[in-house]
GROMACS .gro file of C-alpha atoms in nm:
model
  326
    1UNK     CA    1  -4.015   0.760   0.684
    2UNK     CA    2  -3.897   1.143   0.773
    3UNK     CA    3  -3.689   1.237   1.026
    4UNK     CA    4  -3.599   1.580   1.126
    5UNK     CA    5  -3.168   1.559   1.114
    6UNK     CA    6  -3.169   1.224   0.868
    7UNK     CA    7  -3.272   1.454   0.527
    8UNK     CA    8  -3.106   1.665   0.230
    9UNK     CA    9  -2.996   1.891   0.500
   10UNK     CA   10  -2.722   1.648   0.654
   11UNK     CA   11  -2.591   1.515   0.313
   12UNK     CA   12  -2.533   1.857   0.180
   13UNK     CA   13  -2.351   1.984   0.492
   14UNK     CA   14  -2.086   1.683   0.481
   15UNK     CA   15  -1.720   1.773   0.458
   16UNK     CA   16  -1.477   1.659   0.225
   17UNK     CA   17  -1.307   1.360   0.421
   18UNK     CA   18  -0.938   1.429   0.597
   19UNK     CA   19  -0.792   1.151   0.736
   20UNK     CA   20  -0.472   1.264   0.789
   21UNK     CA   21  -0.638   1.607   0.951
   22UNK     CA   22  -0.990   1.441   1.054
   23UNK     CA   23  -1.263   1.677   1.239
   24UNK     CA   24  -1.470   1.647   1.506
   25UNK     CA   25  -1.832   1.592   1.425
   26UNK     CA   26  -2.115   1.855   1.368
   27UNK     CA   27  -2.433   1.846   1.567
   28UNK     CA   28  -2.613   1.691   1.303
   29UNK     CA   29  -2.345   1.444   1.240
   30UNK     CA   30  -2.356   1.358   1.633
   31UNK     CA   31  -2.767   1.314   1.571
   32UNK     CA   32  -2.723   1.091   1.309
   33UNK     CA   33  -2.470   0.857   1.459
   34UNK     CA   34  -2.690   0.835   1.874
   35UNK     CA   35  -3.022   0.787   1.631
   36UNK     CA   36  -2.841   0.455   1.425
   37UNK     CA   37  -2.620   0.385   1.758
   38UNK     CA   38  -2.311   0.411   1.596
   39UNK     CA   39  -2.144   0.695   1.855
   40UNK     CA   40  -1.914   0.493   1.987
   41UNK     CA   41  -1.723   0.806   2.065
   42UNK     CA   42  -1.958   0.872   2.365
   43UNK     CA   43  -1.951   0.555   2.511
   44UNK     CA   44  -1.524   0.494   2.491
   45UNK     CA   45  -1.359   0.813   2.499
   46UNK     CA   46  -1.040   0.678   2.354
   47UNK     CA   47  -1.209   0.607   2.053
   48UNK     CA   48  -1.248   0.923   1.746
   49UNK     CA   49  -1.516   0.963   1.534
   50UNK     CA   50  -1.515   1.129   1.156
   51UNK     CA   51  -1.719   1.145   0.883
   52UNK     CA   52  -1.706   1.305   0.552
   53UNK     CA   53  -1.721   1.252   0.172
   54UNK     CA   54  -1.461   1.184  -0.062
   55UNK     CA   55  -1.576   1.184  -0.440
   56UNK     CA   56  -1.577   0.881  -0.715
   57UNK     CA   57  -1.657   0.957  -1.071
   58UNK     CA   58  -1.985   1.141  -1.035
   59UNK     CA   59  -2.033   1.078  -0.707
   60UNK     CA   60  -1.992   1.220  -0.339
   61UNK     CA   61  -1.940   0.937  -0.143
   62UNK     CA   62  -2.015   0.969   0.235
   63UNK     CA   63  -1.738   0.784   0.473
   64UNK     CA   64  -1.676   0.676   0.859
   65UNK     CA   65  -1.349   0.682   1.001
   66UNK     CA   66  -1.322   0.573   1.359
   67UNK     CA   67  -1.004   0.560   1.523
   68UNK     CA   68  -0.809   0.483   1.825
   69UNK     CA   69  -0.398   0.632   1.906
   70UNK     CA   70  -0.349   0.268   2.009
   71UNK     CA   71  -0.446   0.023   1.781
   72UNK     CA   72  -0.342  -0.311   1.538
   73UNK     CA   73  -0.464  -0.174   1.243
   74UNK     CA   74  -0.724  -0.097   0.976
   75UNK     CA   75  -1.054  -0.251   0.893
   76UNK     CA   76  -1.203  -0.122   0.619
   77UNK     CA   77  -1.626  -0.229   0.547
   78UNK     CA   78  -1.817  -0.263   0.277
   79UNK     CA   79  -2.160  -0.304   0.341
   80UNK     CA   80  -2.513  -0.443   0.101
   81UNK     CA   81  -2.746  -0.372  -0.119
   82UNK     CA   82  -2.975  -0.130   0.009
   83UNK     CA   83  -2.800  -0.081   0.367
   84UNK     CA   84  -2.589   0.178   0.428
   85UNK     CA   85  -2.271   0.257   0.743
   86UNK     CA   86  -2.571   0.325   1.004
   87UNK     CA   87  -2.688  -0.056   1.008
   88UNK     CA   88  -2.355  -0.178   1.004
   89UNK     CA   89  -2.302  -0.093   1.431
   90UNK     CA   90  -2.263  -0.472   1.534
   91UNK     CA   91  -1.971  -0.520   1.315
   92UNK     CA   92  -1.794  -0.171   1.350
   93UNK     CA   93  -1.774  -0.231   1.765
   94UNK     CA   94  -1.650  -0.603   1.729
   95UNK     CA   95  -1.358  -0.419   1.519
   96UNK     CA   96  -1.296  -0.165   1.756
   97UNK     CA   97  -1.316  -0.427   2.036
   98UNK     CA   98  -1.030  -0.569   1.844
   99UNK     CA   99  -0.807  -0.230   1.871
  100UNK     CA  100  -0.880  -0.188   1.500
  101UNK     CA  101  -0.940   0.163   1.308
  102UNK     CA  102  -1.271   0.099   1.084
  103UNK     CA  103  -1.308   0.284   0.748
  104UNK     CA  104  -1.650   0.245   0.636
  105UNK     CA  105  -1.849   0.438   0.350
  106UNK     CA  106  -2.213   0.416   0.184
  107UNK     CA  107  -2.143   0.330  -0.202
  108UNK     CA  108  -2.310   0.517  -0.450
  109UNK     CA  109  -2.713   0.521  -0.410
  110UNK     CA  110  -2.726   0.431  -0.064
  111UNK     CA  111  -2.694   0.590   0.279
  112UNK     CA  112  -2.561   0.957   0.271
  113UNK     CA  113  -2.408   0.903  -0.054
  114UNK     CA  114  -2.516   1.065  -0.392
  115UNK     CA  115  -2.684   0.862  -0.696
  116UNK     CA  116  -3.049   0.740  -0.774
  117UNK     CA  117  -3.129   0.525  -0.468
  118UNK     CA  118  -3.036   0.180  -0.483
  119UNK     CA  119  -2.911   0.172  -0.858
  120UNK     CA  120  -2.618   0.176  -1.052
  121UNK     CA  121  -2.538   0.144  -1.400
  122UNK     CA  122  -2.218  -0.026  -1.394
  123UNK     CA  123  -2.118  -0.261  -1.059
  124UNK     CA  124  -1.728  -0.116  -1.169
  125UNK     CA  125  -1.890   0.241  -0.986
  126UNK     CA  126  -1.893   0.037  -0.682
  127UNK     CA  127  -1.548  -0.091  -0.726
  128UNK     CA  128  -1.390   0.251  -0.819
  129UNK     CA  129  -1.561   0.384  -0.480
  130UNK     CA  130  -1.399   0.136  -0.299
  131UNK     CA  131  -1.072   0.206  -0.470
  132UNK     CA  132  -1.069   0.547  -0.415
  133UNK     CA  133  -1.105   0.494  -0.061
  134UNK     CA  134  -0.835   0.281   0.008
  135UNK     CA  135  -0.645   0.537  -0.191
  136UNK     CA  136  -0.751   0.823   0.024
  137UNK     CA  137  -0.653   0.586   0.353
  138UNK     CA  138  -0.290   0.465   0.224
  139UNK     CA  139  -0.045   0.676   0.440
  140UNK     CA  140  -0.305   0.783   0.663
  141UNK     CA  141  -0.424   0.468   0.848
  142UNK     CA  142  -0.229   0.195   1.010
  143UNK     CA  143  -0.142  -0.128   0.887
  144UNK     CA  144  -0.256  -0.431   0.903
  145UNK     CA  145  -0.545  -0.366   0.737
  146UNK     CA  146  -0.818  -0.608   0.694
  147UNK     CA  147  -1.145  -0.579   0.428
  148UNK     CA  148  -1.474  -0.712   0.487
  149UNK     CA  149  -1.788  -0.710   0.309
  150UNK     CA  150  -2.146  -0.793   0.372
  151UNK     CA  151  -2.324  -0.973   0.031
  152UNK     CA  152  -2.250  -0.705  -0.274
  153UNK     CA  153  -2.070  -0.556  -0.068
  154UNK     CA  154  -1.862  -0.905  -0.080
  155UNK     CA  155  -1.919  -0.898  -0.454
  156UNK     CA  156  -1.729  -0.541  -0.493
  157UNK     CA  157  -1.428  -0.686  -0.242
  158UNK     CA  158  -1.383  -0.993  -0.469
  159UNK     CA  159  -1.403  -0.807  -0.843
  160UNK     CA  160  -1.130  -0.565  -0.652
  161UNK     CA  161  -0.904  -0.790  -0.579
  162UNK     CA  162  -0.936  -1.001  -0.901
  163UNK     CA  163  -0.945  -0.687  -1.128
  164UNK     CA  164  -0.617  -0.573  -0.909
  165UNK     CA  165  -0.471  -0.922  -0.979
  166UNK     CA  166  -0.342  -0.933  -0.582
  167UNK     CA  167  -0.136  -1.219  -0.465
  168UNK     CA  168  -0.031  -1.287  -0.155
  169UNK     CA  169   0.286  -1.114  -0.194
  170UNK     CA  170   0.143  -0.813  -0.282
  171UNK     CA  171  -0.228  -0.767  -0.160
  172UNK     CA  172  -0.254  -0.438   0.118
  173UNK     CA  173  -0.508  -0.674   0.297
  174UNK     CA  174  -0.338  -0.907   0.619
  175UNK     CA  175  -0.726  -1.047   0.593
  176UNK     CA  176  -1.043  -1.098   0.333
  177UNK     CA  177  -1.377  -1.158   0.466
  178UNK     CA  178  -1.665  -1.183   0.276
  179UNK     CA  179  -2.029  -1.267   0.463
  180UNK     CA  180  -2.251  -1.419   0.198
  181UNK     CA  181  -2.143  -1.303  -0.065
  182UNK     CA  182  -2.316  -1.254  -0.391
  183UNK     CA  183  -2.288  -1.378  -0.704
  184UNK     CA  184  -2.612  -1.457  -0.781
  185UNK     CA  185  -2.929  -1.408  -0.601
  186UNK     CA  186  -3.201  -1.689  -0.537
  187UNK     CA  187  -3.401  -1.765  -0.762
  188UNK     CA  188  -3.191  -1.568  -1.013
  189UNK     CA  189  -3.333  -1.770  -1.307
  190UNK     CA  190  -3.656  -1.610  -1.288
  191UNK     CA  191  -3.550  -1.282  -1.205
  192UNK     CA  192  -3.369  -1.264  -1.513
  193UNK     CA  193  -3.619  -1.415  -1.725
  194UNK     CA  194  -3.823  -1.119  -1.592
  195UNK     CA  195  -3.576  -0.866  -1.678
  196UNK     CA  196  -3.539  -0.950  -2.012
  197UNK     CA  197  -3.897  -0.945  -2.075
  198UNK     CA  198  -3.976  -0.655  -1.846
  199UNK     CA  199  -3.664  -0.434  -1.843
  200UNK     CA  200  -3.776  -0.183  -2.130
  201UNK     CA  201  -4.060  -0.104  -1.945
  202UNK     CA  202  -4.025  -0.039  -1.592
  203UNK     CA  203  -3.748   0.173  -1.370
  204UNK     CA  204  -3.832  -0.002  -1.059
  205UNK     CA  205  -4.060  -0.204  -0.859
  206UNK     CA  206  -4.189  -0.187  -0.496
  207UNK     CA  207  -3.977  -0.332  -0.279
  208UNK     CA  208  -4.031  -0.571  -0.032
  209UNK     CA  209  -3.838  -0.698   0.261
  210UNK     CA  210  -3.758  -1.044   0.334
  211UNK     CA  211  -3.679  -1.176   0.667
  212UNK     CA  212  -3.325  -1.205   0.608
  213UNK     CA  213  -3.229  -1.235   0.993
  214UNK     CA  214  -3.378  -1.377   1.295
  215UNK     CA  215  -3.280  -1.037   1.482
  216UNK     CA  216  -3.690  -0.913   1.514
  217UNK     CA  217  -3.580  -0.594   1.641
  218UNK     CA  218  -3.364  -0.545   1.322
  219UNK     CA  219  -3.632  -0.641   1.037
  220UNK     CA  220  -3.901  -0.411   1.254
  221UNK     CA  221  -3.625  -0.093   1.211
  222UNK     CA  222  -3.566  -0.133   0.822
  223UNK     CA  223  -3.887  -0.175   0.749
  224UNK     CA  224  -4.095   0.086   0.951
  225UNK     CA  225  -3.826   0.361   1.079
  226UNK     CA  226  -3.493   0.378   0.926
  227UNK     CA  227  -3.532   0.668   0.708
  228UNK     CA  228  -3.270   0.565   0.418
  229UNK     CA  229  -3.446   0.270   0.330
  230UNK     CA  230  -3.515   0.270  -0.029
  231UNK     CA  231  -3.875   0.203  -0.091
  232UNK     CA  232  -3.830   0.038  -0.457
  233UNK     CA  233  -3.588  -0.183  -0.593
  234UNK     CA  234  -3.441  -0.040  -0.904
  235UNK     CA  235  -3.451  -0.270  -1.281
  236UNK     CA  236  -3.114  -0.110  -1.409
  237UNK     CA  237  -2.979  -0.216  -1.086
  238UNK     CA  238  -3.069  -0.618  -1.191
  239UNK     CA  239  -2.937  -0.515  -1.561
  240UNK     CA  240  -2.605  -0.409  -1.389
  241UNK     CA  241  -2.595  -0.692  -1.208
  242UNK     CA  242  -2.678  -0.967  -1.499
  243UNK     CA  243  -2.408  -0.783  -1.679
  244UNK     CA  244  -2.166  -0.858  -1.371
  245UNK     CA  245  -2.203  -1.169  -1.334
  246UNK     CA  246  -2.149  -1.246  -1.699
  247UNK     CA  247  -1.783  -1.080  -1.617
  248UNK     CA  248  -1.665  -1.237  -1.269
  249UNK     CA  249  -1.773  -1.571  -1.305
  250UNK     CA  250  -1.536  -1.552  -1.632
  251UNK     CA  251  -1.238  -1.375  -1.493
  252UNK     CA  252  -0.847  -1.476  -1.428
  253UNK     CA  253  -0.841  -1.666  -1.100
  254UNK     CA  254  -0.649  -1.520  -0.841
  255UNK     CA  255  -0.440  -1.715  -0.534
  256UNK     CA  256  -0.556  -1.535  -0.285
  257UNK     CA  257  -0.735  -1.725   0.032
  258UNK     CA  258  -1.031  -1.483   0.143
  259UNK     CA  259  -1.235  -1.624   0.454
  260UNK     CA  260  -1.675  -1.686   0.363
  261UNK     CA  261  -1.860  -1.660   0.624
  262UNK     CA  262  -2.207  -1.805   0.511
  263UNK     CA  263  -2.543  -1.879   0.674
  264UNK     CA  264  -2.688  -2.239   0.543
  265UNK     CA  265  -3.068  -2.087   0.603
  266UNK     CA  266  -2.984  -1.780   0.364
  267UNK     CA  267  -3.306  -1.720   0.084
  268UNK     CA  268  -3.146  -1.439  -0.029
  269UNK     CA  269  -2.803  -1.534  -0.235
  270UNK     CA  270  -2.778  -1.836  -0.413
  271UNK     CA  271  -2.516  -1.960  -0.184
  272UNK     CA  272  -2.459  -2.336  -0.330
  273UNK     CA  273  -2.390  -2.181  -0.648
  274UNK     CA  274  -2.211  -1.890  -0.518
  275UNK     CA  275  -1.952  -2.047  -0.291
  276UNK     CA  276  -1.854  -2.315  -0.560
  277UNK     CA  277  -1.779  -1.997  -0.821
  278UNK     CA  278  -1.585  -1.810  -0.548
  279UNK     CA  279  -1.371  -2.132  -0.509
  280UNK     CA  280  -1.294  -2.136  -0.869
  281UNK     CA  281  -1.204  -1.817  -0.894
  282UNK     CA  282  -0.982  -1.732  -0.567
  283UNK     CA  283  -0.687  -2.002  -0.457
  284UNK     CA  284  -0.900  -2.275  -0.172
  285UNK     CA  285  -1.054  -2.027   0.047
  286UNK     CA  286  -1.173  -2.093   0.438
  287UNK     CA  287  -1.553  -2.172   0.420
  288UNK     CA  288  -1.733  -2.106   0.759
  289UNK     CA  289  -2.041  -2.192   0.739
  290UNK     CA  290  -2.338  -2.129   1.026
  291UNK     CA  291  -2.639  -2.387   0.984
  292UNK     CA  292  -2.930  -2.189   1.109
  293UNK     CA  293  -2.847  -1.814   0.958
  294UNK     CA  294  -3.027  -1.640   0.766
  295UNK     CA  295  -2.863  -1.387   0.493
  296UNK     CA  296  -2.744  -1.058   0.704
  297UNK     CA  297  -2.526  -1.190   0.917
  298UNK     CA  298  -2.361  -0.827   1.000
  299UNK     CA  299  -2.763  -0.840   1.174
  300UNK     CA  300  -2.815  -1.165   1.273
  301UNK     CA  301  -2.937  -1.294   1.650
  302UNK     CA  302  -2.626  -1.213   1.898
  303UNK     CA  303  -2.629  -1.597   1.902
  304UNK     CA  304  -2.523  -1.632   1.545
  305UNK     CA  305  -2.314  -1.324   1.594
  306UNK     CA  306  -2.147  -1.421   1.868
  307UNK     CA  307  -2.049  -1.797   1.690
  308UNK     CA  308  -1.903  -1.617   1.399
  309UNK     CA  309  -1.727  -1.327   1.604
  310UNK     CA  310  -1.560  -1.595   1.809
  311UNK     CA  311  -1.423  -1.760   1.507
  312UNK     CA  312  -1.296  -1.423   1.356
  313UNK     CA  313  -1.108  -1.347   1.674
  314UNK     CA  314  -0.901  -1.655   1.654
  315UNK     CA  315  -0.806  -1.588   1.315
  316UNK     CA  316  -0.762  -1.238   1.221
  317UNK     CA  317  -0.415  -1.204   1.333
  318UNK     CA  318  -0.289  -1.552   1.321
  319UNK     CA  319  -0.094  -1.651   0.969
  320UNK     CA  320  -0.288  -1.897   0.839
  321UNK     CA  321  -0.630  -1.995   0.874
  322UNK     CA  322  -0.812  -2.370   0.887
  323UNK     CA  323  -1.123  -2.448   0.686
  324UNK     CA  324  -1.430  -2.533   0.874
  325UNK     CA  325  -1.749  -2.705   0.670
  326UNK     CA  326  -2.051  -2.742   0.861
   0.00000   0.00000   0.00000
């Protein structure tokens, strides 16, 4: 789908990203956020609004920063494959609701960002984006700060912190939380057996969208009017990912605690296999798991929302956390 303000013409005009200096928002920039409903700077007037790029390797990654003079810290979002900052509006205002500064950008090949849509060569691209934009907030956003990530987007959060070898002493992060995370996908079997056989000859295949939510409203927008919706899924993508997955599931453990948050009726990820891998590999982390959701749970029903959002309040700023299994 086209849109007039949501082309070429907004991702060239993007300024380099200040955060110690931020700007206000162009016109364009001001379209963009009322037609995703991320302005939250015109419905609270104490909270700021600035976007921008910062660059990572080859890329020019676009990036969010909303802020507040009072706040209780940073929360910094990673968001899934094929979404991008403008879907990610339910989670940014619970954040903000909780007096916390949000740092959000589109990694490379979604969103406003630069790169072939929806593909990568390496997953480390998407951990070097994420990198360099904690680097670019150290010094200029307050502390606590707190990192959550929607499926790969949970994937990037957790090769970070293991290839960073945090522990508990030492991590920048008062918080981990990672909603369904992937390791592998469903059915992942088959899809690899495919891309072995079929990888040589094809670049992508038409995509289509599953009904990864119960939110009607949200399935409806990705599919017929949100213009940065990629329309194929890309092959080197899956060949990335194979080659991941081959490297975390055989990497150092770390003792570091991150909170899943993870939807029983998700067809997307490959959750029984995932969550027992992500145990392994990080020190007895909180499991929270929500019987009837589906896989985006950043765009789930308010229902499942609010369950989830309750249980995130109580725990963000306590010290420790308690497992829940459903």
């Amino acid at each position: 789908m086209q849109h007039p303000v949501i082309n070429q013409q907004l991702c060239a005009q993007l300024k380099p990203l200040h955060l110690a200096n931020p700007q206000p928002l162009t016109e364009v920039e001001q379209q963009y956020s009322a037609f995703y409903g991320i302005d939250f700077d015109t419905e609270n007037p104490e909270i700021n609004h600035n976007m921008g790029y910062f660059d990572s390797i080859h890329y020019r990654v676009a990036c969010h920063y909303y802020w507040k003079d009072s706040n209780q810290g940073t929360a910094f979002v990673v968001h899934g494959y094929y979404d991008h900052v403008g879907l990610y509006g339910n989670l940014i205002k619970f954040l903000l609701d909780q007096h916390l500064n949000v740092v959000c950008f589109d990694l490379p090949g979604h969103g406003l960002s630069s790169g072939n849509r929806a593909c990568i060569a390496d997953f480390t691209d998407y951990v070097t984006a994420l990198k360099q934009c904690i680097n670019i907030a150290t010094n200029s956003t307050p502390n606590p700060w707190f990192l959550l990530g929607q499926s790969t987007g949970g994937a990037v959060i957790a090769d970070y912190l293991l290839t960073e070898k945090f522990t508990p002493n030492n991590c920048p992060f008062s918080k981990v939380v990672l909603f369904a995370p992937l390791i592998r996908p469903k059915n992942w079997g088959m899809i690899e057996l495919a891309h072995r056989f079929l990888g040589s000859l094809l670049s992508n295949v038409k995509r289509s969208f599953a009904p990864n939510s119960h939110d009607e409203a949200f399935l409806h927008f990705v599919k017929h009017q949100d213009p940065l919706q990629p329309s194929h899924s890309s092959v080197k993508w899956l060949g990335a990912l194979r080659e991941w997955i081959k490297r975390i599931e055989h990497m150092p453990s770390s003792s570091l605690s991150p909170i899943i948050i993870q939807g029983k009726d998700d067809q997307t990820v490959d959750w029984q296999y995932n969550i027992p891998v992500l145990q392994k590999l990080f020190s007895n982390p909180t499991v929270f798991y929500l019987p009837s959701a589906k896989h985006h749970l950043v765009n789930e029903s308010s229902s499942i929302r609010t369950e989830y959002f309750d249980y995130l309040k109580d725990i963000l700023f306590t010290t420790s956390h308690t497992e829940r299994f459903g």
